[in-house]
Every structure is written in C-alpha cells, then in structure tokens.
Short mmCIF file of C-alpha atoms in Angstrom, two decimals:
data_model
loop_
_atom_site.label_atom_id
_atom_site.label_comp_id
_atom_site.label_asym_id
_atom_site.label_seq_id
_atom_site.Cartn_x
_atom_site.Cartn_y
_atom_site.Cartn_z
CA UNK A 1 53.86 168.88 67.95
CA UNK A 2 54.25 172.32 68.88
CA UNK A 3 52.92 174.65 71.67
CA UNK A 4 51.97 171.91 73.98
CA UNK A 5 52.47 172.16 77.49
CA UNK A 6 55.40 170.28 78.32
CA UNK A 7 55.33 170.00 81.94
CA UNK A 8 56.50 167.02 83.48
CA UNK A 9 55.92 165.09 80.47
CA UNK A 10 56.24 160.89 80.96
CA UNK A 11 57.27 159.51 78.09
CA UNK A 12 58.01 156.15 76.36
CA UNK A 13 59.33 154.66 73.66
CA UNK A 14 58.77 151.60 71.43
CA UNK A 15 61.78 149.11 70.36
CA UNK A 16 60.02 146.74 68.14
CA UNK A 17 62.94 143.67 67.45
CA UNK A 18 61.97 141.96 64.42
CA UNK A 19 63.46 140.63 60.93
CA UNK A 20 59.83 140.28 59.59
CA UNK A 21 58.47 144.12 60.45
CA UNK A 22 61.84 144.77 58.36
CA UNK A 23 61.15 142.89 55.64
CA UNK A 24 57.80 144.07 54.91
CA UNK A 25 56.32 140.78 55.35
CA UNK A 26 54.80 141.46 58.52
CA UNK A 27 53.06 144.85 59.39
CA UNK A 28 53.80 146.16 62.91
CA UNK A 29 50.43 146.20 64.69
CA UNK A 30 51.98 147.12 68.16
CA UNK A 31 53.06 150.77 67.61
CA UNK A 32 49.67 152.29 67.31
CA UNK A 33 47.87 150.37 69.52
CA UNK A 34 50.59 150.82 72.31
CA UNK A 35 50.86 154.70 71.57
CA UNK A 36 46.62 154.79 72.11
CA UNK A 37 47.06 152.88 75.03
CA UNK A 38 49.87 154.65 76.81
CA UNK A 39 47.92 157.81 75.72
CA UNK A 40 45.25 157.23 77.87
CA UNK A 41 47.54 156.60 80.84
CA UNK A 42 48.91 160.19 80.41
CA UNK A 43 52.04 158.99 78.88
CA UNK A 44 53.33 160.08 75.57
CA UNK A 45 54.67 158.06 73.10
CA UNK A 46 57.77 160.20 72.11
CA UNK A 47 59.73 157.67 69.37
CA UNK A 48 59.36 154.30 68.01
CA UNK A 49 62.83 152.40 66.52
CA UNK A 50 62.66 149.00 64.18
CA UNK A 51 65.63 147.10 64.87
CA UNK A 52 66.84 143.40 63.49
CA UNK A 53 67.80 140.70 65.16
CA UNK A 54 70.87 141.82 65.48
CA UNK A 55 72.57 141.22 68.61
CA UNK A 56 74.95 144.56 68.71
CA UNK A 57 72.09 146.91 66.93
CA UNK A 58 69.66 145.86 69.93
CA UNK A 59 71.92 146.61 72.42
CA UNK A 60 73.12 150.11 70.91
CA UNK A 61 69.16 150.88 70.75
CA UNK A 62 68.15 149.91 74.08
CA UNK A 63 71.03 151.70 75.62
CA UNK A 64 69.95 155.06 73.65
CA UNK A 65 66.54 154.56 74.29
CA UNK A 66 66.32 153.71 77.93
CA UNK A 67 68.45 156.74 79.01
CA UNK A 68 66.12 159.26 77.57
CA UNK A 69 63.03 158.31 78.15
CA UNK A 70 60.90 157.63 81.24
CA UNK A 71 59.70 154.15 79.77
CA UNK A 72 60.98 151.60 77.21
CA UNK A 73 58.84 148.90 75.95
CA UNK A 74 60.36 146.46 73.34
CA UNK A 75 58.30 143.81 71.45
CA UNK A 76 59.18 140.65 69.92
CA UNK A 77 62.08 138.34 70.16
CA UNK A 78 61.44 136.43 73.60
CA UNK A 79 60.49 132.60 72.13
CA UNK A 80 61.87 129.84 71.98
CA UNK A 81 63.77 129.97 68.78
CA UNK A 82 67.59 130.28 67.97
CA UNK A 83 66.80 133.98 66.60
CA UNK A 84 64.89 135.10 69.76
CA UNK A 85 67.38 136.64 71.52
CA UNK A 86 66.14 139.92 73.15
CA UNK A 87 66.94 138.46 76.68
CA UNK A 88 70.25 138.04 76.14
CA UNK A 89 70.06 141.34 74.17
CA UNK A 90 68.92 143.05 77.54
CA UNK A 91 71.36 141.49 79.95
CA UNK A 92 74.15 142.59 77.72
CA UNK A 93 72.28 146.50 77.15
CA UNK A 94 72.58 145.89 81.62
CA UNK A 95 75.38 144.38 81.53
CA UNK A 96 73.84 141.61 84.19
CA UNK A 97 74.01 137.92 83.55
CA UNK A 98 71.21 136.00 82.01
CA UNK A 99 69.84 133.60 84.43
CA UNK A 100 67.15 131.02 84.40
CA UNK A 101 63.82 132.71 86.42
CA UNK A 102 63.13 129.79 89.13
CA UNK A 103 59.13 131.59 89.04
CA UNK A 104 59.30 131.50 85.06
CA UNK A 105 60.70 128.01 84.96
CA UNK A 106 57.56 126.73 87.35
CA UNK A 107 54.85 128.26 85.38
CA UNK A 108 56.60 126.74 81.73
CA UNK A 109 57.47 123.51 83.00
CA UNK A 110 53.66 122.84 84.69
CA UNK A 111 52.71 124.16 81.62
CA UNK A 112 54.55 121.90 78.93
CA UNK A 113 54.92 118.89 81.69
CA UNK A 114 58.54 117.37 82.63
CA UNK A 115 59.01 115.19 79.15
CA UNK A 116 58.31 117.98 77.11
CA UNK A 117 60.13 120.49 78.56
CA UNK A 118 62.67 120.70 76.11
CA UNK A 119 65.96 122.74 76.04
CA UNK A 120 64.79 125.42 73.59
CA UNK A 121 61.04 126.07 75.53
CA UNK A 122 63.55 126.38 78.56
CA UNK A 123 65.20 129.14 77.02
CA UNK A 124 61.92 131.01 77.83
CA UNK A 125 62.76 130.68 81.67
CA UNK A 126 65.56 133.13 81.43
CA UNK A 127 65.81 136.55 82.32
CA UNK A 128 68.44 138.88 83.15
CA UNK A 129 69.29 139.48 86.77
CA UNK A 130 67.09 141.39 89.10
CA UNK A 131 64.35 141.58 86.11
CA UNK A 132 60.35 141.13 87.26
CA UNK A 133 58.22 138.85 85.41
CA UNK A 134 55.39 140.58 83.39
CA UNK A 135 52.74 137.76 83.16
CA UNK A 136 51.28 136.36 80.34
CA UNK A 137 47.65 134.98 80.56
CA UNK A 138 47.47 133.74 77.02
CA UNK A 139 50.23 131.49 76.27
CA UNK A 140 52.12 131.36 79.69
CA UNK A 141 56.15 132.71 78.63
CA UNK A 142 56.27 135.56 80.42
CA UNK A 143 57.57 138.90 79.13
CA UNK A 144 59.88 140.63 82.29
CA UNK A 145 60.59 144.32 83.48
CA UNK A 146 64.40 145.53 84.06
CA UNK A 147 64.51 148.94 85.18
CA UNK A 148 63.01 151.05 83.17
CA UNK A 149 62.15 148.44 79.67
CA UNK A 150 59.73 146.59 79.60
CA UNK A 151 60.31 143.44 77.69
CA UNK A 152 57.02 142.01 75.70
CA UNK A 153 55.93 139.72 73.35
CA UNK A 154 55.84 140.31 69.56
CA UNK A 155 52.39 138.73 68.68
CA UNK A 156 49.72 141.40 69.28
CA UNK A 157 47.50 139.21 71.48
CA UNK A 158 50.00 138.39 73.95
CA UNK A 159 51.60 141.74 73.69
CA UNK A 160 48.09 143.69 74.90
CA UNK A 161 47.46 141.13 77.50
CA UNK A 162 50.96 141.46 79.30
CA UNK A 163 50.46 144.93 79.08
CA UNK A 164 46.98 145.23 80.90
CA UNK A 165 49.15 143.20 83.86
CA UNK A 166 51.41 146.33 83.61
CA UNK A 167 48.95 149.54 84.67
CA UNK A 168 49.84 149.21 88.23
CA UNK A 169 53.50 149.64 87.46
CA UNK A 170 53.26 152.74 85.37
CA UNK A 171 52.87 156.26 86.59
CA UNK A 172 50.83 158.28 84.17
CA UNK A 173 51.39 161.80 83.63
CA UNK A 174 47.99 163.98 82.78
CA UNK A 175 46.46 163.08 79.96
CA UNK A 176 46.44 164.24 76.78
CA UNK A 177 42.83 165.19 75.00
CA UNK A 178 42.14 165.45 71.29
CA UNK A 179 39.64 166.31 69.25
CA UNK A 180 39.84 166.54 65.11
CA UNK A 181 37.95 168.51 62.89
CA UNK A 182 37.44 166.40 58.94
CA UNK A 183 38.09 169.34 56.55
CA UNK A 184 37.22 168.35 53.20
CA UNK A 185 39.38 170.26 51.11
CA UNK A 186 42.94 170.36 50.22
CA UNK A 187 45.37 170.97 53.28
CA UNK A 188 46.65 174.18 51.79
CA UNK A 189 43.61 175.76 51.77
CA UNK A 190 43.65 176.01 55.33
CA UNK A 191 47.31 176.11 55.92
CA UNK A 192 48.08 179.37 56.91
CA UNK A 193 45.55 180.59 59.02
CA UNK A 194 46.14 177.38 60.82
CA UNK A 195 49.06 178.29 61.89
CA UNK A 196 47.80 181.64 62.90
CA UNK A 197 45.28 179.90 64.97
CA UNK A 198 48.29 177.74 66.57
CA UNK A 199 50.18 180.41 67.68
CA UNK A 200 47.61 182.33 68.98
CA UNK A 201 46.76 179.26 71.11
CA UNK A 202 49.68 178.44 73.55
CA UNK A 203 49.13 175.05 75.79
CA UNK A 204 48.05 173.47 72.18
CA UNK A 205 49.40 171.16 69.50
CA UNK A 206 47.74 171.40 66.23
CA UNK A 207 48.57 168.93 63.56
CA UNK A 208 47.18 168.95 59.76
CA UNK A 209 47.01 164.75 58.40
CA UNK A 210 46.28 165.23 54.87
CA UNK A 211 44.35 162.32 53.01
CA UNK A 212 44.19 161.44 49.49
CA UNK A 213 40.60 160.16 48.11
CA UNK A 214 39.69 158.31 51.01
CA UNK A 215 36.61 155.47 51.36
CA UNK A 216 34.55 158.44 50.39
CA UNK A 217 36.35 159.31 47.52
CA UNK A 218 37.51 162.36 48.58
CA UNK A 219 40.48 164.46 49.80
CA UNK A 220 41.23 166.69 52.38
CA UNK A 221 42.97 166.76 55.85
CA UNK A 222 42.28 165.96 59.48
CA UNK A 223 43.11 168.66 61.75
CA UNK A 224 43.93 167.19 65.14
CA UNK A 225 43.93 169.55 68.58
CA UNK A 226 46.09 168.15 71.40
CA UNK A 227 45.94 169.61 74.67
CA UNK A 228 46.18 168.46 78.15
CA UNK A 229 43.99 171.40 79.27
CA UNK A 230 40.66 170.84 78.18
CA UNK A 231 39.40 174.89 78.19
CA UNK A 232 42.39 175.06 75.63
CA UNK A 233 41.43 172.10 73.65
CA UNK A 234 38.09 173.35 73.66
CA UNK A 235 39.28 177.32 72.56
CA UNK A 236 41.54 175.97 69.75
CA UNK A 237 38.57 173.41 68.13
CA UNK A 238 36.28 176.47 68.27
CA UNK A 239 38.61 178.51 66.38
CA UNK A 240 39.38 176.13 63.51
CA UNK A 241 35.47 175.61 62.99
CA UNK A 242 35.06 179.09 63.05
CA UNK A 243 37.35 179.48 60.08
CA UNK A 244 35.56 176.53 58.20
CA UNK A 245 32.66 178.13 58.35
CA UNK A 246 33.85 181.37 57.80
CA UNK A 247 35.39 180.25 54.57
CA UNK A 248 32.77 178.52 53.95
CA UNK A 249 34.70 174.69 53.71
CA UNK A 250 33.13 171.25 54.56
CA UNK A 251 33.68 170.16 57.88
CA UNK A 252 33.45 167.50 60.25
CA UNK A 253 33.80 167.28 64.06
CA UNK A 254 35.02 163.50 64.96
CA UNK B 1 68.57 137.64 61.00
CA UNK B 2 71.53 135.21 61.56
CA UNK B 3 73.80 133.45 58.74
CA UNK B 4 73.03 135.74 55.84
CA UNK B 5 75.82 136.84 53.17
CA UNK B 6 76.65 140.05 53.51
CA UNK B 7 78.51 140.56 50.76
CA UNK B 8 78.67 144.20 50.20
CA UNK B 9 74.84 144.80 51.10
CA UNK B 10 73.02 147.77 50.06
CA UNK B 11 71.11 148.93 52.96
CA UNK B 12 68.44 151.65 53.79
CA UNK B 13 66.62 152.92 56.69
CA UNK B 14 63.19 154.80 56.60
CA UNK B 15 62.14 157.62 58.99
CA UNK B 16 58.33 158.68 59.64
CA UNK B 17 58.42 161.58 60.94
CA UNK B 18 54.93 162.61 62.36
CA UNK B 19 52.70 163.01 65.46
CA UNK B 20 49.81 161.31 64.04
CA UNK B 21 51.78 157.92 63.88
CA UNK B 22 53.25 157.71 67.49
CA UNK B 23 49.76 159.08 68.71
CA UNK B 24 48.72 156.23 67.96
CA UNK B 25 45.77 157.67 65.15
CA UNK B 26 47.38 156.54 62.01
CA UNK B 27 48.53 153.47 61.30
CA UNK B 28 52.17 153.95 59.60
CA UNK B 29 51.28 151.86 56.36
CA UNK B 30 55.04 152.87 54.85
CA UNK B 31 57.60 150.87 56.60
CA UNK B 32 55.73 147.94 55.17
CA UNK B 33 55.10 148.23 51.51
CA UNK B 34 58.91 150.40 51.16
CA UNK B 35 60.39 147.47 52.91
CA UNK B 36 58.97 145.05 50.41
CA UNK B 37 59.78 147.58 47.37
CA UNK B 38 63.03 147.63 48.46
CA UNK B 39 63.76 143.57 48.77
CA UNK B 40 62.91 143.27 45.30
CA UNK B 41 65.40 146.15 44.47
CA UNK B 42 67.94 144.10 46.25
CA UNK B 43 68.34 146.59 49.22
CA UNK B 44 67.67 145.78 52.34
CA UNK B 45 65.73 147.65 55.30
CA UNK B 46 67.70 148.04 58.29
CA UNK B 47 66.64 150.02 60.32
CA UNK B 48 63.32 152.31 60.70
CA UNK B 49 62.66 155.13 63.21
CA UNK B 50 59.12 157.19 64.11
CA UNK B 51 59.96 160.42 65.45
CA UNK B 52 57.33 163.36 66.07
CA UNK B 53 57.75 166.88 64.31
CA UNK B 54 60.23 168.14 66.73
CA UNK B 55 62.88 169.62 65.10
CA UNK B 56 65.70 168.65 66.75
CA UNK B 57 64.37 165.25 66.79
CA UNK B 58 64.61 165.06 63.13
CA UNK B 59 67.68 166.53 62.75
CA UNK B 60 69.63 164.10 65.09
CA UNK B 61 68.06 161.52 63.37
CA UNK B 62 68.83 162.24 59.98
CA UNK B 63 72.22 162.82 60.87
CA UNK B 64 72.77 159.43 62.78
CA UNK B 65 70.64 157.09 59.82
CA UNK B 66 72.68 158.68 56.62
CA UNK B 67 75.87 157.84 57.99
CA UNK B 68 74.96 154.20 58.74
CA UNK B 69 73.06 153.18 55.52
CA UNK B 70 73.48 153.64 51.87
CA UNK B 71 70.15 155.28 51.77
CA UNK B 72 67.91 157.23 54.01
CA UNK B 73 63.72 157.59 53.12
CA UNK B 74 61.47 159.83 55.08
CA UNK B 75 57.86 160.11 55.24
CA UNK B 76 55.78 162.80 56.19
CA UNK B 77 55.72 166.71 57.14
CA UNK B 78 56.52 168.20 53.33
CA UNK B 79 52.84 169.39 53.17
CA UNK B 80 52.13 173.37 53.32
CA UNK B 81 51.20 173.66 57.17
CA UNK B 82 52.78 174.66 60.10
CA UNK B 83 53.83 171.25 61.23
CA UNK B 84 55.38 170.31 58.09
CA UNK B 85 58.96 171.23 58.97
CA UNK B 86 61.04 168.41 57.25
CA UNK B 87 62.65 170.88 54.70
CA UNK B 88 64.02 173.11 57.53
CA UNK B 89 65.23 169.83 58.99
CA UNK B 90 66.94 168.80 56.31
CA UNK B 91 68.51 172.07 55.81
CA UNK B 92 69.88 171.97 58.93
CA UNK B 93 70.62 168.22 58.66
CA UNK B 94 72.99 169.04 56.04
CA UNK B 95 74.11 172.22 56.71
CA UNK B 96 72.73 174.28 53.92
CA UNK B 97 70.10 177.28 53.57
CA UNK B 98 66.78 176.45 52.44
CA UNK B 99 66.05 178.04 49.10
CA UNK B 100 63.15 177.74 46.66
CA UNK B 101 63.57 175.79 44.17
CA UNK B 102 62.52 177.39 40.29
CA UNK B 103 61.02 174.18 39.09
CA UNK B 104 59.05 173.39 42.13
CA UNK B 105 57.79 176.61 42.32
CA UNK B 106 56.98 176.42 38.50
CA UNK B 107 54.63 173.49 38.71
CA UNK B 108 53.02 174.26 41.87
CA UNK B 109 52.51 177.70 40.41
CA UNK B 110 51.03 176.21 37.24
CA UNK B 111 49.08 173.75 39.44
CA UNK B 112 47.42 176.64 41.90
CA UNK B 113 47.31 179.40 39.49
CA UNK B 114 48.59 183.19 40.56
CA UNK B 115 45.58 183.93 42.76
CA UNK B 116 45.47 181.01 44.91
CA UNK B 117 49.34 180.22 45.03
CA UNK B 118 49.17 181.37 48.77
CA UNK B 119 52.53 181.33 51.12
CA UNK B 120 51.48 178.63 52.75
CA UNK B 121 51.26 176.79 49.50
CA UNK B 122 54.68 178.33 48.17
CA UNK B 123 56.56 176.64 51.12
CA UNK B 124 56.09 173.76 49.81
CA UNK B 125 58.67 174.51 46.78
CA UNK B 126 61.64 174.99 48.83
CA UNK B 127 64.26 172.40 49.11
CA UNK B 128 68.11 172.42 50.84
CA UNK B 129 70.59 174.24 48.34
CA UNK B 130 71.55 171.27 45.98
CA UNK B 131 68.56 168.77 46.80
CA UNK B 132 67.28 167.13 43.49
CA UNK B 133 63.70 167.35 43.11
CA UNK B 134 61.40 163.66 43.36
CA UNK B 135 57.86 163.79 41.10
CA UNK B 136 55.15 164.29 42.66
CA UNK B 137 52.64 162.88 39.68
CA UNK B 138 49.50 162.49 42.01
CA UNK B 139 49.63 166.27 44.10
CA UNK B 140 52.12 167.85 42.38
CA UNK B 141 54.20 169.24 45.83
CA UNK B 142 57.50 167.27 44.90
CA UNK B 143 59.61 165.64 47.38
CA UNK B 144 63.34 166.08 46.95
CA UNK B 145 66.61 163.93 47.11
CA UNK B 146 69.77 165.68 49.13
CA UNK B 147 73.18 163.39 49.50
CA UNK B 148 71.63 160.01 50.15
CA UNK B 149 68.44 160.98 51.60
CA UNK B 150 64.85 160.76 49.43
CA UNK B 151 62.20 163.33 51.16
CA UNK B 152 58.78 162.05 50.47
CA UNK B 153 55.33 162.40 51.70
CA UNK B 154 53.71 160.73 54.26
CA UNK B 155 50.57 159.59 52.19
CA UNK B 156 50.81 156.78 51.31
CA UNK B 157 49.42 157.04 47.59
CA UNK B 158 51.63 159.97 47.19
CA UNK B 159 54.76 158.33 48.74
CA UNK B 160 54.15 155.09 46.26
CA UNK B 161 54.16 157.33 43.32
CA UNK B 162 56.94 159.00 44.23
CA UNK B 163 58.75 155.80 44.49
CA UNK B 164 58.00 154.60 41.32
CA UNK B 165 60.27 157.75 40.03
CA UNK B 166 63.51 156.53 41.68
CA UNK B 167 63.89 153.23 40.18
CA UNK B 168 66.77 154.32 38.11
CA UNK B 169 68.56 156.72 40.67
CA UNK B 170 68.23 153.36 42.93
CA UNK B 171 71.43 151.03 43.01
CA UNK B 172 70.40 147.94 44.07
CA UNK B 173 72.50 144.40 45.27
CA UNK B 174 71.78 141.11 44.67
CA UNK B 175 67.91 140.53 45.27
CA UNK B 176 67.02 138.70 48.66
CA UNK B 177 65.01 135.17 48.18
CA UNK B 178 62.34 134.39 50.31
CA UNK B 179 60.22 130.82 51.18
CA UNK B 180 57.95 130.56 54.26
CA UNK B 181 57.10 127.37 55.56
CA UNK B 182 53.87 127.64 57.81
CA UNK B 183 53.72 125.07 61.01
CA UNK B 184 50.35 124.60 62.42
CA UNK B 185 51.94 122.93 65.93
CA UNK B 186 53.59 125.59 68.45
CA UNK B 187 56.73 127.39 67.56
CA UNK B 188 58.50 125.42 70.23
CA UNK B 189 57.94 122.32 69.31
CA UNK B 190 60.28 122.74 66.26
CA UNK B 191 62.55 125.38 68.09
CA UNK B 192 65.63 123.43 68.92
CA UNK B 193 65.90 121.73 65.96
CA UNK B 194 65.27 124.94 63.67
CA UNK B 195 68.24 125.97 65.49
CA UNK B 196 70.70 122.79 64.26
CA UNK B 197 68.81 123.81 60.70
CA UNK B 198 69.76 127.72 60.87
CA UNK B 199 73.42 126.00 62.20
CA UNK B 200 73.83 123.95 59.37
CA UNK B 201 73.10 126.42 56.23
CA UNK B 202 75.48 128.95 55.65
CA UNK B 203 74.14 131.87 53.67
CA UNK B 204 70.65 131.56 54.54
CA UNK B 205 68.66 133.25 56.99
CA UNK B 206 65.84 131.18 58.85
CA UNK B 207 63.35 133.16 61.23
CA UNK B 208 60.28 131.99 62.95
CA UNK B 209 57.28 134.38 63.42
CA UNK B 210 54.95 132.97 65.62
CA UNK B 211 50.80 133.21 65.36
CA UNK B 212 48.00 132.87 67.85
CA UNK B 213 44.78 131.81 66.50
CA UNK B 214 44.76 133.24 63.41
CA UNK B 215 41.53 133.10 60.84
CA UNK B 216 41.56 129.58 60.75
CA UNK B 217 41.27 129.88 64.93
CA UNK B 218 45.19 127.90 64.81
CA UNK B 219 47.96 128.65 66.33
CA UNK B 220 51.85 128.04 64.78
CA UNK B 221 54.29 129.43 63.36
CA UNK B 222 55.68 131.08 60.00
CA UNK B 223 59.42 129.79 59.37
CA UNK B 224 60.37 132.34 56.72
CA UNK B 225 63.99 131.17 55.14
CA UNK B 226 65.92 134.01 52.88
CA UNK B 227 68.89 133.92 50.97
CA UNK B 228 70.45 135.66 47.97
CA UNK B 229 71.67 132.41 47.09
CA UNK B 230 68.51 129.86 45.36
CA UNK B 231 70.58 126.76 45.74
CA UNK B 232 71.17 127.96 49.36
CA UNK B 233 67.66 128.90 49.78
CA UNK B 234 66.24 125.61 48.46
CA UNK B 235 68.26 123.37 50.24
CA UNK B 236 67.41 125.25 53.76
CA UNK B 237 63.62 124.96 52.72
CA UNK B 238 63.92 121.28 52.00
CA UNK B 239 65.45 120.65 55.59
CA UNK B 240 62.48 122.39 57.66
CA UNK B 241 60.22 120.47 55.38
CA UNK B 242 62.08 117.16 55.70
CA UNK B 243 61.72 117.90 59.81
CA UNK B 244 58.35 118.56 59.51
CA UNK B 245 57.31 115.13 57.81
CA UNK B 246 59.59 113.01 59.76
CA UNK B 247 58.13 114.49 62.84
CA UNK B 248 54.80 114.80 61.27
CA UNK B 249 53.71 118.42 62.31
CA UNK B 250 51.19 119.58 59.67
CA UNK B 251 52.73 122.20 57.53
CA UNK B 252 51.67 124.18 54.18
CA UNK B 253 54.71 125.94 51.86
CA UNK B 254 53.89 129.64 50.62
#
C-alpha cells in the first residue's frame, strides 16, 4: 500500500490463537471476513499474527499487538477445554487477575441448568478484571472486551455474531473505497506504467494481484485502487482503463 | 498445544506479505496447505504473520521470525510491479545490496525474449547478494533462498511448485502423528474429562476444535490428538474413545 492518505488512520489487528489454523488442518476463515468487515467501518486491518496455544507466545503477541494498534481482536481459545486458555492468556498480557464474571456465570448457568453446570463449562464464566462482556446470541459463552482487545470466539458463526454486538463500541475512521480493474494479461505487461500511474496519483494505493489460470482458464492480474477520496479513486481507475485500452489489453471493471 | 515432545523440533514460520489478504479480498490459501506440507516433512508451523507491503513492516518482521525459527517462508510481492517490494526487503533484512542475479536474468530473458524483457520485468531477477535462487517451473520469475529464509510467490500454484523444489534443501524432524476423533454432543460435555485425558498422556498433544452446525446441521466437536510417538498416539486415541462409549456420546474416528 503506497500513496494512500494516511490521516488519522484507525487500525486493527487480528490475533487468531489456534493449534489447528497451525497445523493446516483447519483454514482460518476469520481474517478475511473480519478485514471486509472492519473495512467498511473505516478501519484498516493493518496485520494479522497466528499464534499456538502457547501460554508465553500469546502473551508476547498481545502485548506487541495491543500497543500499536488502535484495535486488537483475537479469535479462538475461550471454551471450555483444558487448551482454551486465551482468558488467562489476557489477564496475564494485563497483568489483572482472572475472575469469574457474576453476569457471564448467570447467562451459562440458566443456560446449562444447576446439575449440569460443570466445572469445565464454568471456566467460560471467567474473565479478567474490569473486562466487558461481548455477547453471544448463538451459543451463549460470551467473548469480553479489555481495553483495547477484543476477545472472540474461534468458530466463524459465533465469531460474526459477537462482532455485529460490537459496532457501537468501535469508532470508524473514513472509509476506504476500491474499485479493481480484471486485466487479462500477464502482470508485467502492465507493470511499469502502473507504477507511473501510481505516482502520478497521490491520496491512492494501487495494488497488482496476479492470478494463474483461473475458473476461466486464464491468467492475468487484478489491479485494485484504494482511496478514501472518491474523486481520487475515481481519477486513478480512469487512468488504468485508459492504458488498457490504449494498449489495447482485455479488461474488466468489477 | 500442551504435552508434546519437543525434542529438538524443527520449526518454521510463514509470512504473507500483501494488501490484498488483510483487505480482506483474497483469501490467504498458503498458511494452510504449507502448514500441512510441512507436518509431513516433520517441521512444524509456529508461527504465521500477514503484514501489508510496507516496507518497514516487512523488514521488522523478517528480522524478528528468522531468529526464532529454523526456517522462515514468505508469500507474495516478488512479481514485476510497483508493490512487489519483498526483494528490497530482504536486502535490507539482511543487510546486503540487491543485485541481479545472471541466472535469473538468463531465464527470464529467454522466457520474454530481448524486445519485451521490459524493466519492470527485469526486476524481477534481482535477489540479496548471496540468496540462492528457488525454481520457478510454472512462470519462470524464481523465488530465492537467503540464510534461512525461502522467498516465494504469493500464488498459490506458483508457491506449490516452488515448494516441491526444496524437498532436499529441507531438514526435517521426526514427523508429527495425527488422529481426530469427531464428537457429535457439545465440546463441553467432554471438556473436563479431556482435560484428566491430555493430563494423563505424556507426549501427546490433545486439542478440541469445536463446530456449529456443520453440513450435517450438528454441532460437536473435533478432538484432534498428535504425537511423534504412535504408541503414544494410539493409546491417547483409545482413551477419548473409551470416554466416549462409556458415556455414550456418538462419535466417528477420522
């Protein structure tokens, strides 16, 4: 991302706490669908980290992340099992006590009844100190908020619903636009007049995403224009189609 | 991941580098299948950051993940445009002017031909003084290996091939087993005793990966046991599976 307008950016960034996005077995659904999602809301999605569950590599990670960014959201980790651990991960980054919610301890126990409401769903209940619930309309454990991180559930469901219960909380910066323009040739075909047309276009990030034989068949590259001004947005697109068709290469506006 | 031997683990860490993927436009389809690739090598993921194409970014980055893991991959920005600056980064990573490199330059010359071998294009053959080039057998542009980080493309076709050429450069440990045991009753009603289970077995690692309402409409959980020791591994299995007949929850192995 270069040339864009960098005022007053809000950021975020994603700490997703998992063995099983590690291990290839399961693939991370939370990233992209947070990053589109925060996009809209004017706030940009500046790194993402993968972590195990690793008690001291959590920590470390939360304590980098959450001093250099506006927001930190972290997914996964906050069941009821002996290697969910991300509360006590979070008290520790705090360095608060972990303490049983009495709010999140009504809501499990009317929701698993008094004889069921064993010692391991309990774990749920906890939270470190001075930490704010984020709700969870789908299956009840609620993710929380401490300072700035916002701690959420791992399974993509639960994870989108607790963070609709979250828009209120968040201040958006201005939102970036995009457009992309579907050239269907190879990247370097294009590549250095795009750059011309990047510098000469300040307020505006350009990015080429090459693709190789796609459901088509074919190759080429996606040229995506990022701008939170739209007259710029609009200036930059114009340019790159002018060059397609001045060069006389397949395009697409998407 | 609690319990595992870590004798003398060979670990890696992967870093996407790209706008597109903490945009939220492209799904990152990497982290998964290198994860996997790697298992079977006997080296295990440990870490995996998404940065954007900011230069410093990357740099810090590289510097703080090759320190910590016996191997560092990145994806992404080695293409010919503007935002493909993870050469420079590199460079500066480790110190070292960027220089073209004769045999890069002699197959992408072959590949483009004299008239269309464009600068744009001829960016793409330089690599850090004393990088190693990595084949490139499906676009030609190679990747390149400096110290104990592999450069490769973000594509994931491309970055596949690639991989397929450092098999031998690869030293791998002792290969991590894997059984899951899926639970169609919620994760919490096996939670505390999957705990005494995880307590028990030394050497093994037992996670539990939660669903809701999969394609079957179900909700449970995946109880994924690994171990680099099959005795270990089996044992652990049989223990979940004992649990689950005695307290008849409906489970299937995979």
């Amino acid at each position: 991302m270069t040339g864009m307008d960098e005022t007053a950016p809000v950021t975020a960034a994603l700490l997703i706490i998992g063995d099983e996005i590690l291990s290839g077995r399961t693939q991370d659904k939370n990233l992209a669908y947070l990053a589109a999602w925060l996009n809209e809301a004017g706030i940009d999605m500046a790194e993402a980290r993968v972590v195990p569950d690793v008690e001291a590599v959590v920590v470390e990670a939360v304590r980098a992340l959450r001093g250099r960014y506006t927001y930190v959201f972290t997914t996964g980790g906050i069941g009821p099992t002996h290697d969910d651990i991300t509360a006590e991960c979070l008290a520790k980054a705090f360095e608060v006590p972990l303490q049983v919610h009495p709010e999140a301890h009504a809501r499990l126990l009317a929701h698993y009844g008094e004889a069921d409401f064993t010692p391991a769903r309990q774990r749920m209940a906890r939270v470190p100190e001075g930490a704010v619930l984020i709700d969870n309309p789908v299956s009840i454990a609620p993710g929380f908020q401490i300072g700035n991180v916002f701690v959420m559930a791992g399974v993509p469901k639960i994870m989108q619903a607790m963070l609709e219960g979250l828009r209120a909380r968040l201040k958006g910066g201005v939102t970036v636009l995009s457009k992309a323009v579907t050239i269907r040739a190879p990247e370097s075909a294009i590549a250095g007049d795009l750059g011309e047309i990047q510098a000469a276009h300040t307020g505006v990030s350009i990015g080429s995403y090459p693709f190789f034989r796609d459901a088509t068949g074919q190759s080429g590259a996606q040229i995506v224009v990022r701008s939170r001004d739209a007259a710029a947005l609009e200036a930059a697109c114009a340019a790159v189609i002018a060059y397609c068709r001045r060069e006389n290469l397949p395009f697409e506006e998407n």
